[in-house]
Coordinates of N, CA and C and ligand atoms in Angstrom, one line a residue:
X12 N 151.6 123.8 39.6 CA 150.8 124.2 40.8 C 151.6 125.0 41.8
X13 N 151.0 126.0 42.4 CA 151.7 126.7 43.5 C 150.9 126.5 44.8
X14 N 151.7 126.4 45.8 CA 151.1 126.2 47.2 C 151.1 127.6 47.9
X15 N 150.0 127.9 48.5 CA 149.9 129.2 49.1 C 149.4 129.0 50.6
X16 N 150.1 129.5 51.5 CA 149.7 129.4 53.0 C 148.8 130.5 53.3
X17 N 147.7 130.2 53.8 CA 146.7 131.3 54.2 C 146.6 131.3 55.7
X18 N 146.4 132.5 56.3 CA 146.3 132.6 57.8 C 144.9 132.3 58.3
X19 N 144.8 131.5 59.3 CA 143.5 131.3 60.0 C 143.2 132.6 60.7
X20 N 141.9 132.8 61.0 CA 141.6 134.0 61.8 C 141.2 135.2 61.1
X21 N 141.6 136.4 61.7 CA 141.1 137.7 61.2 C 141.4 138.0 59.8
X22 N 142.5 137.4 59.2 CA 142.9 137.7 57.8 C 142.2 136.8 56.8
X23 N 141.7 135.7 57.3 CA 141.2 134.7 56.3 C 140.1 135.2 55.4
X24 N 139.0 135.8 56.0 CA 137.9 136.2 55.2 C 138.3 137.2 54.1
X25 N 139.1 138.2 54.5 CA 139.5 139.2 53.6 C 140.4 138.6 52.5
X26 N 141.2 137.6 52.8 CA 142.0 136.9 51.8 C 141.2 136.2 50.8
X27 N 140.2 135.5 51.3 CA 139.3 134.7 50.4 C 138.5 135.7 49.5
X28 N 138.1 136.8 50.0 CA 137.4 137.8 49.2 C 138.3 138.3 48.1
X29 N 139.6 138.6 48.4 CA 140.6 139.0 47.3 C 140.7 137.9 46.2
X30 N 140.8 136.6 46.7 CA 141.0 135.5 45.7 C 139.7 135.4 44.8
X31 N 138.6 135.5 45.4 CA 137.3 135.4 44.7 C 137.2 136.6 43.7
X32 N 137.6 137.7 44.2 CA 137.5 139.0 43.4 C 138.3 138.9 42.1
X33 N 139.4 138.1 42.1 CA 140.2 138.0 40.9 C 139.9 136.7 40.1
X34 N 138.8 136.1 40.5 CA 138.3 134.9 39.7 C 138.9 133.6 40.1
X35 N 139.6 133.5 41.3 CA 140.1 132.2 41.7 C 139.0 131.6 42.6
X36 N 138.4 130.5 42.1 CA 137.3 129.9 42.8 C 137.7 129.0 43.9
X37 N 137.5 129.5 45.1 CA 137.9 128.8 46.3 C 136.7 128.6 47.3
X38 N 136.7 127.6 48.1 CA 135.7 127.3 49.1 C 136.5 126.8 50.3
X39 N 136.4 127.5 51.4 CA 137.1 126.9 52.6 C 136.4 125.6 53.1
X40 N 137.2 124.6 53.3 CA 136.5 123.3 53.7 C 135.8 123.5 55.0
X41 N 134.6 122.9 55.1 CA 133.8 123.0 56.3 C 134.3 122.0 57.4
X42 N 135.1 121.0 56.9 CA 135.6 120.0 57.9 C 136.9 120.5 58.5
X43 N 137.6 119.6 59.1 CA 138.9 120.0 59.8 C 140.1 119.8 58.8
X44 N 139.8 119.6 57.5 CA 140.8 119.5 56.5 C 141.6 120.8 56.4
X45 N 142.9 120.7 56.4 CA 143.8 121.9 56.5 C 144.4 122.3 55.1
X46 N 143.9 121.6 54.0 CA 144.4 122.1 52.7 C 143.2 121.9 51.7
X47 N 143.3 122.7 50.7 CA 142.2 122.6 49.6 C 142.8 123.2 48.3
X48 N 142.1 122.9 47.3 CA 142.5 123.4 45.9 C 141.5 124.3 45.4
X49 N 141.9 125.2 44.5 CA 140.9 126.0 43.8 C 140.3 125.2 42.7
X50 N 139.2 125.7 42.1 CA 138.4 124.9 41.2 C 139.2 124.4 40.0
X51 N 140.2 125.3 39.5 CA 141.0 125.0 38.3 C 142.1 124.1 38.7
X52 N 142.3 123.8 39.9 CA 143.5 123.0 40.4 C 144.8 123.6 40.1
X53 N 144.9 124.9 40.0 CA 146.2 125.5 39.7 C 146.8 125.9 41.0
X54 N 146.0 126.1 42.1 CA 146.5 126.5 43.4 C 146.2 125.5 44.5
X55 N 147.1 125.3 45.3 CA 146.8 124.5 46.5 C 147.0 125.5 47.7
X56 N 146.0 125.5 48.6 CA 146.0 126.4 49.8 C 146.2 125.6 51.0
X57 N 147.0 126.1 51.9 CA 147.2 125.5 53.3 C 146.6 126.4 54.3
X58 N 145.8 125.9 55.2 CA 145.3 126.7 56.3 C 146.1 126.6 57.5
X59 N 146.8 127.7 57.9 CA 147.8 127.5 59.0 C 147.6 128.7 60.0
X60 N 148.1 128.5 61.2 CA 148.1 129.6 62.2 C 148.8 130.9 61.6
X61 N 148.2 132.0 61.8 CA 148.8 133.3 61.3 C 150.3 133.4 61.6
X62 N 150.6 133.0 62.8 CA 152.0 133.1 63.3 C 152.9 132.1 62.6
X63 N 152.4 131.1 61.9 CA 153.2 130.1 61.3 C 153.3 130.3 59.7
X64 N 152.6 131.2 59.2 CA 152.6 131.3 57.7 C 154.0 131.5 57.1
X65 N 154.7 132.5 57.7 CA 156.1 132.8 57.2 C 157.0 131.6 57.4
X66 N 156.8 130.8 58.4 CA 157.7 129.6 58.7 C 157.4 128.6 57.6
X67 N 156.1 128.3 57.3 CA 155.8 127.3 56.2 C 156.5 127.8 54.9
X68 N 156.4 129.1 54.6 CA 157.0 129.6 53.4 C 158.5 129.5 53.4
X69 N 159.1 130.0 54.5 CA 160.6 129.9 54.6 C 161.1 128.5 54.4
X70 N 160.4 127.5 55.0 CA 160.9 126.1 54.9 C 160.4 125.4 53.7
X71 N 159.9 126.1 52.7 CA 159.5 125.5 51.4 C 158.2 124.6 51.4
X72 N 157.5 124.7 52.5 CA 156.2 123.9 52.5 C 155.2 124.6 51.7
X73 N 155.4 125.9 51.5 CA 154.5 126.7 50.7 C 155.4 127.6 49.8
X74 N 154.9 127.9 48.6 CA 155.7 128.8 47.7 C 155.4 130.3 48.1
X75 N 154.1 130.5 48.5 CA 153.7 131.9 48.8 C 152.9 131.8 50.1
X76 N 152.8 133.0 50.7 CA 152.0 133.0 52.0 C 151.4 134.4 52.2
X77 N 150.4 134.5 52.9 CA 149.8 135.8 53.3 C 149.9 136.0 54.8
X78 N 150.7 137.1 55.1 CA 151.1 137.2 56.6 C 151.1 138.6 57.0
X79 N 150.7 138.9 58.2 CA 150.7 140.3 58.7 C 152.1 140.8 58.9
X80 N 152.3 142.1 58.7 CA 153.7 142.7 59.0 C 154.0 142.5 60.5
X81 N 153.1 142.4 61.3 CA 153.3 142.2 62.8 C 154.0 140.9 63.0
X82 N 153.5 139.9 62.3 CA 154.1 138.5 62.5 C 155.5 138.5 61.9
X83 N 155.6 139.1 60.7 CA 156.9 139.1 60.0 C 158.0 139.8 60.8
X84 N 157.6 140.9 61.4 CA 158.5 141.6 62.3 C 158.9 140.8 63.5
X85 N 158.0 140.0 64.0 CA 158.3 139.2 65.2 C 159.2 138.0 64.8
X86 N 158.8 137.3 63.7 CA 159.5 136.1 63.4 C 160.8 136.3 62.6
X87 N 160.9 137.5 61.9 CA 162.1 137.8 61.0 C 162.4 136.7 60.1
X88 N 161.3 136.1 59.5 CA 161.5 135.0 58.6 C 162.2 135.4 57.3
X89 N 163.0 134.4 56.8 CA 163.8 134.7 55.6 C 163.0 134.4 54.3
X90 N 162.2 135.4 54.0 CA 161.3 135.3 52.8 C 161.4 136.6 52.0
X91 N 160.9 136.5 50.7 CA 160.8 137.8 50.0 C 159.4 138.4 50.2
X92 N 159.4 139.7 50.4 CA 158.1 140.4 50.6 C 157.7 140.9 49.2
X93 N 156.6 140.4 48.6 CA 156.3 140.7 47.2 C 155.3 141.9 47.1
X94 N 154.3 141.9 48.0 CA 153.2 142.9 47.8 C 152.5 143.2 49.1
X95 N 152.3 144.5 49.3 CA 151.4 144.8 50.5 C 150.0 144.8 50.0
X96 N 149.2 143.9 50.6 CA 147.8 143.7 50.1 C 146.9 144.7 50.7
X97 N 147.3 145.5 51.7 CA 146.5 146.5 52.2 C 145.3 146.1 53.1
X98 N 145.2 144.8 53.3 CA 144.1 144.3 54.2 C 144.7 144.0 55.6
X99 N 143.8 143.8 56.5 CA 144.2 143.4 57.8 C 144.9 144.5 58.6
X100 N 144.5 145.7 58.4 CA 145.1 146.8 59.0 C 145.0 146.7 60.5
X101 N 146.1 146.9 61.2 CA 146.1 147.0 62.7 C 147.4 147.7 63.1
X102 N 147.4 148.1 64.4 CA 148.6 148.8 64.9 C 149.2 148.0 66.1
X103 N 150.5 148.0 66.1 CA 151.2 147.4 67.2 C 151.4 148.6 68.2
X104 N 151.0 148.3 69.5 CA 151.0 149.4 70.5 C 151.5 148.9 71.8
X105 N 151.9 149.9 72.6 CA 152.0 149.7 74.1 C 150.7 150.2 74.7
X106 N 150.1 149.4 75.5 CA 148.8 149.8 76.2 C 148.9 149.5 77.6
X107 N 148.1 150.3 78.4 CA 148.1 150.0 79.8 C 146.9 150.8 80.4
X108 N 146.8 150.7 81.8 CA 145.7 151.3 82.5 C 145.8 152.9 82.4
X109 N 147.0 153.4 82.6 CA 147.3 154.8 82.5 C 148.7 155.0 82.0
X110 N 149.0 156.2 81.4 CA 150.4 156.4 80.9 C 151.4 156.3 81.9
X111 N 151.1 156.6 83.2 CA 152.1 156.5 84.3 C 152.7 155.1 84.5
X112 N 152.0 154.1 83.9 CA 152.5 152.7 84.1 C 153.9 152.5 83.5
X113 N 154.3 153.4 82.7 CA 155.7 153.3 82.1 C 156.7 154.1 82.9
X114 N 156.2 154.8 83.9 CA 157.2 155.6 84.7 C 157.9 154.8 85.8
X115 N 158.8 154.0 85.3 CA 159.5 153.1 86.3 C 161.0 153.5 86.2
X116 N 161.3 154.6 86.7 CA 162.7 155.1 86.5 C 163.8 154.2 87.1
X117 N 163.4 153.6 88.3 CA 164.5 152.8 89.0 C 164.3 151.3 88.8
X118 N 163.1 150.9 88.5 CA 162.9 149.4 88.4 C 162.6 149.0 87.0
X119 N 162.2 147.8 86.9 CA 162.0 147.2 85.6 C 160.5 147.2 85.3
X120 N 160.1 147.6 84.0 CA 158.7 147.6 83.6 C 158.3 146.2 83.2
X121 N 157.2 145.7 83.7 CA 156.8 144.3 83.3 C 155.8 144.4 82.1
X122 N 156.1 143.7 81.0 CA 155.4 143.8 79.8 C 154.9 142.5 79.4
X123 N 153.5 142.3 79.3 CA 152.9 141.1 78.8 C 152.7 141.2 77.3
X124 N 153.0 140.1 76.6 CA 152.9 140.1 75.1 C 153.0 138.8 74.5
X125 N 152.4 138.7 73.3 CA 152.6 137.5 72.4 C 153.8 137.8 71.5
X126 N 154.2 139.1 71.4 CA 155.3 139.6 70.5 C 156.5 139.9 71.3
X127 N 157.2 138.8 71.7 CA 158.4 139.0 72.6 C 159.5 139.8 72.0
X128 N 159.8 139.5 70.7 CA 160.9 140.2 70.1 C 160.6 141.6 69.8
X129 N 159.4 141.9 69.4 CA 159.0 143.3 69.1 C 159.1 144.1 70.4
X130 N 158.5 143.5 71.5 CA 158.5 144.2 72.8 C 159.9 144.5 73.3
X131 N 160.8 143.4 73.2 CA 162.2 143.6 73.7 C 162.9 144.7 72.9
X132 N 162.7 144.7 71.6 CA 163.3 145.7 70.7 C 162.8 147.1 71.1
X133 N 161.5 147.2 71.3 CA 160.9 148.5 71.6 C 161.5 149.1 72.9
X134 N 161.5 148.3 73.9 CA 162.0 148.9 75.2 C 163.5 149.1 75.3
X135 N 164.2 148.3 74.5 CA 165.6 148.5 74.4 C 165.9 149.8 73.7
X136 N 165.2 150.1 72.7 CA 165.3 151.4 71.9 C 165.0 152.6 72.8
X137 N 164.1 152.4 73.8 CA 163.7 153.5 74.7 C 164.7 153.6 75.9
X138 N 165.6 152.6 75.9 CA 166.6 152.6 77.0 C 166.0 152.2 78.3
X139 N 164.9 151.4 78.3 CA 164.2 151.0 79.5 C 164.4 149.5 79.8
X140 N 164.6 149.2 81.1 CA 164.7 147.8 81.5 C 163.3 147.2 81.4
X141 N 163.1 146.1 80.7 CA 161.8 145.5 80.6 C 161.9 144.0 80.9
X142 N 160.9 143.5 81.7 CA 160.8 142.1 81.9 C 159.6 141.6 81.0
X143 N 159.9 140.8 80.0 CA 158.9 140.4 79.1 C 158.2 139.1 79.5
X144 N 156.9 139.2 79.7 CA 156.1 138.0 80.1 C 155.4 137.5 78.9
X145 N 155.7 136.3 78.4 CA 155.1 135.8 77.2 C 153.8 135.1 77.5
X146 N 152.7 135.6 76.8 CA 151.4 135.0 76.9 C 151.0 134.6 75.5
X147 N 150.0 133.8 75.4 CA 149.5 133.3 74.0 C 148.2 133.9 73.6
X148 N 147.5 134.7 74.5 CA 146.3 135.3 74.1 C 145.7 136.0 75.3
X149 N 144.6 136.7 75.1 CA 143.9 137.4 76.2 C 144.9 138.3 77.0
X150 N 145.8 138.9 76.3 CA 146.9 139.7 76.9 C 146.4 140.8 77.8
X151 N 145.2 141.4 77.4 CA 144.6 142.5 78.1 C 144.4 142.2 79.6
X152 N 144.3 141.0 79.9 CA 144.0 140.6 81.3 C 145.2 140.9 82.2
X153 N 146.4 140.8 81.6 CA 147.6 140.9 82.5 C 147.7 142.2 83.3
X154 N 147.6 143.4 82.7 CA 147.6 144.6 83.6 C 146.5 144.7 84.6
X155 N 145.3 144.1 84.2 CA 144.2 144.2 85.1 C 144.4 143.3 86.3
X156 N 145.1 142.2 86.1 CA 145.3 141.3 87.3 C 146.6 141.6 88.0
X157 N 147.3 142.6 87.5 CA 148.6 143.1 88.2 C 149.8 142.2 87.9
X158 N 149.8 141.4 86.9 CA 151.0 140.6 86.6 C 151.9 141.4 85.6
X159 N 151.4 142.4 85.0 CA 152.2 143.3 84.1 C 151.8 144.7 84.3
X160 N 152.8 145.6 84.0 CA 152.5 147.1 84.0 C 151.8 147.5 82.7
X161 N 152.1 146.9 81.6 CA 151.6 147.2 80.3 C 151.6 146.0 79.4
X162 N 151.1 146.2 78.2 CA 151.1 145.1 77.2 C 151.7 145.7 75.9
X163 N 152.2 144.8 75.1 CA 152.5 145.1 73.7 C 151.7 144.2 72.9
X164 N 150.8 144.8 72.1 CA 149.8 143.9 71.4 C 149.3 144.7 70.1
X165 N 148.6 144.0 69.3 CA 147.9 144.6 68.2 C 146.6 145.2 68.5
X166 N 146.2 146.3 67.9 CA 144.9 146.9 68.1 C 144.3 147.0 66.7
X167 N 143.1 146.5 66.6 CA 142.4 146.6 65.3 C 141.2 147.6 65.4
X168 N 140.1 147.2 66.0 CA 139.0 148.1 66.2 C 139.2 148.9 67.5
X169 N 140.0 148.4 68.4 CA 140.2 149.1 69.7 C 139.2 148.6 70.8
X170 N 138.3 147.7 70.4 CA 137.2 147.3 71.3 C 137.8 146.5 72.5
X171 N 138.7 145.6 72.2 CA 139.2 144.8 73.4 C 139.9 145.7 74.4
X172 N 140.7 146.7 74.0 CA 141.3 147.6 74.9 C 140.2 148.3 75.7
X173 N 139.3 148.9 75.0 CA 138.2 149.7 75.6 C 137.4 148.9 76.7
X174 N 137.0 147.7 76.2 CA 136.2 146.9 77.1 C 136.9 146.4 78.3
X175 N 138.2 146.5 78.3 CA 139.0 146.1 79.5 C 139.7 147.2 80.2
X176 N 139.2 148.4 79.9 CA 139.7 149.6 80.6 C 141.2 150.0 80.3
X177 N 141.7 149.6 79.2 CA 143.0 150.0 78.8 C 143.0 151.0 77.7
X178 N 144.1 151.7 77.6 CA 144.3 152.6 76.4 C 145.7 152.6 75.8
X179 N 145.8 153.1 74.6 CA 147.1 153.1 73.9 C 148.0 154.1 74.6
X180 N 149.2 153.7 74.9 CA 150.2 154.7 75.5 C 151.2 155.1 74.4
X181 N 151.6 154.1 73.6 CA 152.6 154.4 72.5 C 152.3 153.6 71.3
X182 N 152.4 154.2 70.1 CA 152.3 153.4 68.9 C 153.7 152.9 68.5
X183 N 153.7 151.7 68.1 CA 155.1 151.1 67.7 C 155.2 151.1 66.2
X184 N 154.2 150.5 65.5 CA 154.2 150.5 64.0 C 152.8 150.1 63.5
X185 N 152.5 150.4 62.2 CA 151.3 150.0 61.6 C 151.5 148.7 60.8
X186 N 150.5 147.9 60.7 CA 150.7 146.6 60.0 C 149.5 146.3 59.1
X187 N 149.9 145.8 57.9 CA 148.9 145.2 57.0 C 149.4 143.9 56.5
X188 N 148.6 143.2 55.7 CA 149.0 141.8 55.3 C 149.9 141.9 54.0
X189 N 150.9 141.1 54.0 CA 151.9 141.1 52.9 C 151.9 139.7 52.2
X190 N 152.0 139.7 50.9 CA 152.2 138.5 50.2 C 153.7 138.2 50.2
X191 N 154.1 137.0 50.7 CA 155.5 136.7 50.8 C 155.8 135.5 50.0
X192 N 157.1 135.3 49.6 CA 157.4 134.2 48.7 C 158.6 133.5 49.3
X193 N 158.6 132.1 49.1 CA 159.8 131.4 49.4 C 160.9 131.8 48.4
X194 N 162.2 131.9 48.9 CA 163.2 132.5 48.1 C 163.6 131.6 46.9
X195 N 163.5 130.3 47.1 CA 163.9 129.4 46.0 C 162.7 129.4 44.9
X196 N 161.5 129.2 45.5 CA 160.3 129.2 44.6 C 160.2 130.4 43.7
X197 N 160.7 131.6 44.3 CA 160.5 132.8 43.5 C 161.3 132.7 42.2
X198 N 162.4 131.9 42.2 CA 163.1 131.8 40.9 C 162.6 130.5 40.1
X199 N 162.4 129.4 40.9 CA 162.0 128.2 40.1 C 160.6 128.2 39.6
X200 N 159.7 128.9 40.3 CA 158.3 129.0 39.8 C 158.0 130.5 39.5
X201 N 158.9 131.2 39.0 CA 158.8 132.6 38.7 C 157.6 132.9 37.8
X202 N 157.4 132.1 36.8 CA 156.3 132.4 35.9 C 154.9 132.4 36.6
X203 N 154.7 131.2 37.3 CA 153.4 131.1 38.0 C 153.2 132.1 39.1
X204 N 154.4 132.5 39.8 CA 154.3 133.4 40.9 C 154.0 134.8 40.3
X205 N 154.6 135.2 39.2 CA 154.4 136.5 38.6 C 152.9 136.6 38.1
X206 N 152.4 135.4 37.6 CA 151.1 135.4 37.1 C 150.1 135.6 38.2
X207 N 150.3 135.0 39.4 CA 149.5 135.2 40.6 C 149.6 136.6 41.1
X208 N 150.8 137.1 41.1 CA 151.0 138.5 41.5 C 150.3 139.5 40.7
X209 N 150.3 139.3 39.4 CA 149.7 140.2 38.5 C 148.1 140.2 38.6
X210 N 147.7 138.9 38.9 CA 146.2 138.8 39.1 C 145.7 139.6 40.3
X211 N 146.5 139.5 41.4 CA 145.9 140.1 42.7 C 146.4 141.6 42.9
X212 N 147.3 142.1 42.0 CA 147.8 143.4 42.2 C 146.7 144.5 42.0
Ligands
PRP24 C1 143.9 140.2 69.1 C2 144.8 141.1 70.0 C3 143.8 141.8 70.8 C4 142.6 142.0 69.9 C5 142.5 143.3 69.3 O1 143.6 139.1 69.8 O2 145.7 140.3 70.7 O3 143.4 141.1 71.9 O4 142.8 141.0 68.8 O5 141.4 143.5 68.4 P1 140.4 144.7 68.6 O6 141.2 146.0 68.6 O7 139.6 144.7 67.3 O8 139.6 144.5 69.7 P2 142.9 137.9 69.0 O9 141.5 138.2 68.6 O10 143.8 137.4 68.0 O11 142.7 136.8 70.2 P3 143.7 136.3 71.4 O12 143.6 137.3 72.5 O13 143.2 135.0 71.7 O14 145.1 136.3 70.8

């Protein structure tokens, strides 16, 4: 049996569709149970926070996981990237009320984000001083309430930015979901992993 960590939230439905599409019969538990098996009992699935998928895989709690490139880039987890699943497309961007919010030649730009490492790296590369303000959600509120000049966040449909009067100032990278593997499992369970990989390719 192989254990696969699945991300809660925006990627879950698309992931389940892929599994069902290749004949793996799964049903997400309606209760608070955080793991389940497919009908054939060949796969065990863990339901975890999207940000934690790669951590569960890296520390061998799961053999495989489905995780956004955005999260992988932020956590830099030590896992093998096996396949780009092409689902969960989004963009990592800098957004703000107007492009001038980055024109801080003499002082530090305040950046609100869930993606602290990505934001640090981006502004370092631009040679700008940035004070990173870590938030866990509703990031778009930060520039509106004046606690940050801009945000670094993912944009999917663009609705959240639009409805909060913000727009994209810079694109950082594009993200889709990746199938990742634990480095030891990749060798010890190679047959089962390859089998799963061939199924969903
Ligand atoms: C994410 C992201 C944006 C929003 C973008 O938040 O942080 O707020 O989705 O999606 P859109 O472009 O389709 O509007 P999420 O839904 O994960 O909620 P959160 O703010 O609680 O983190």
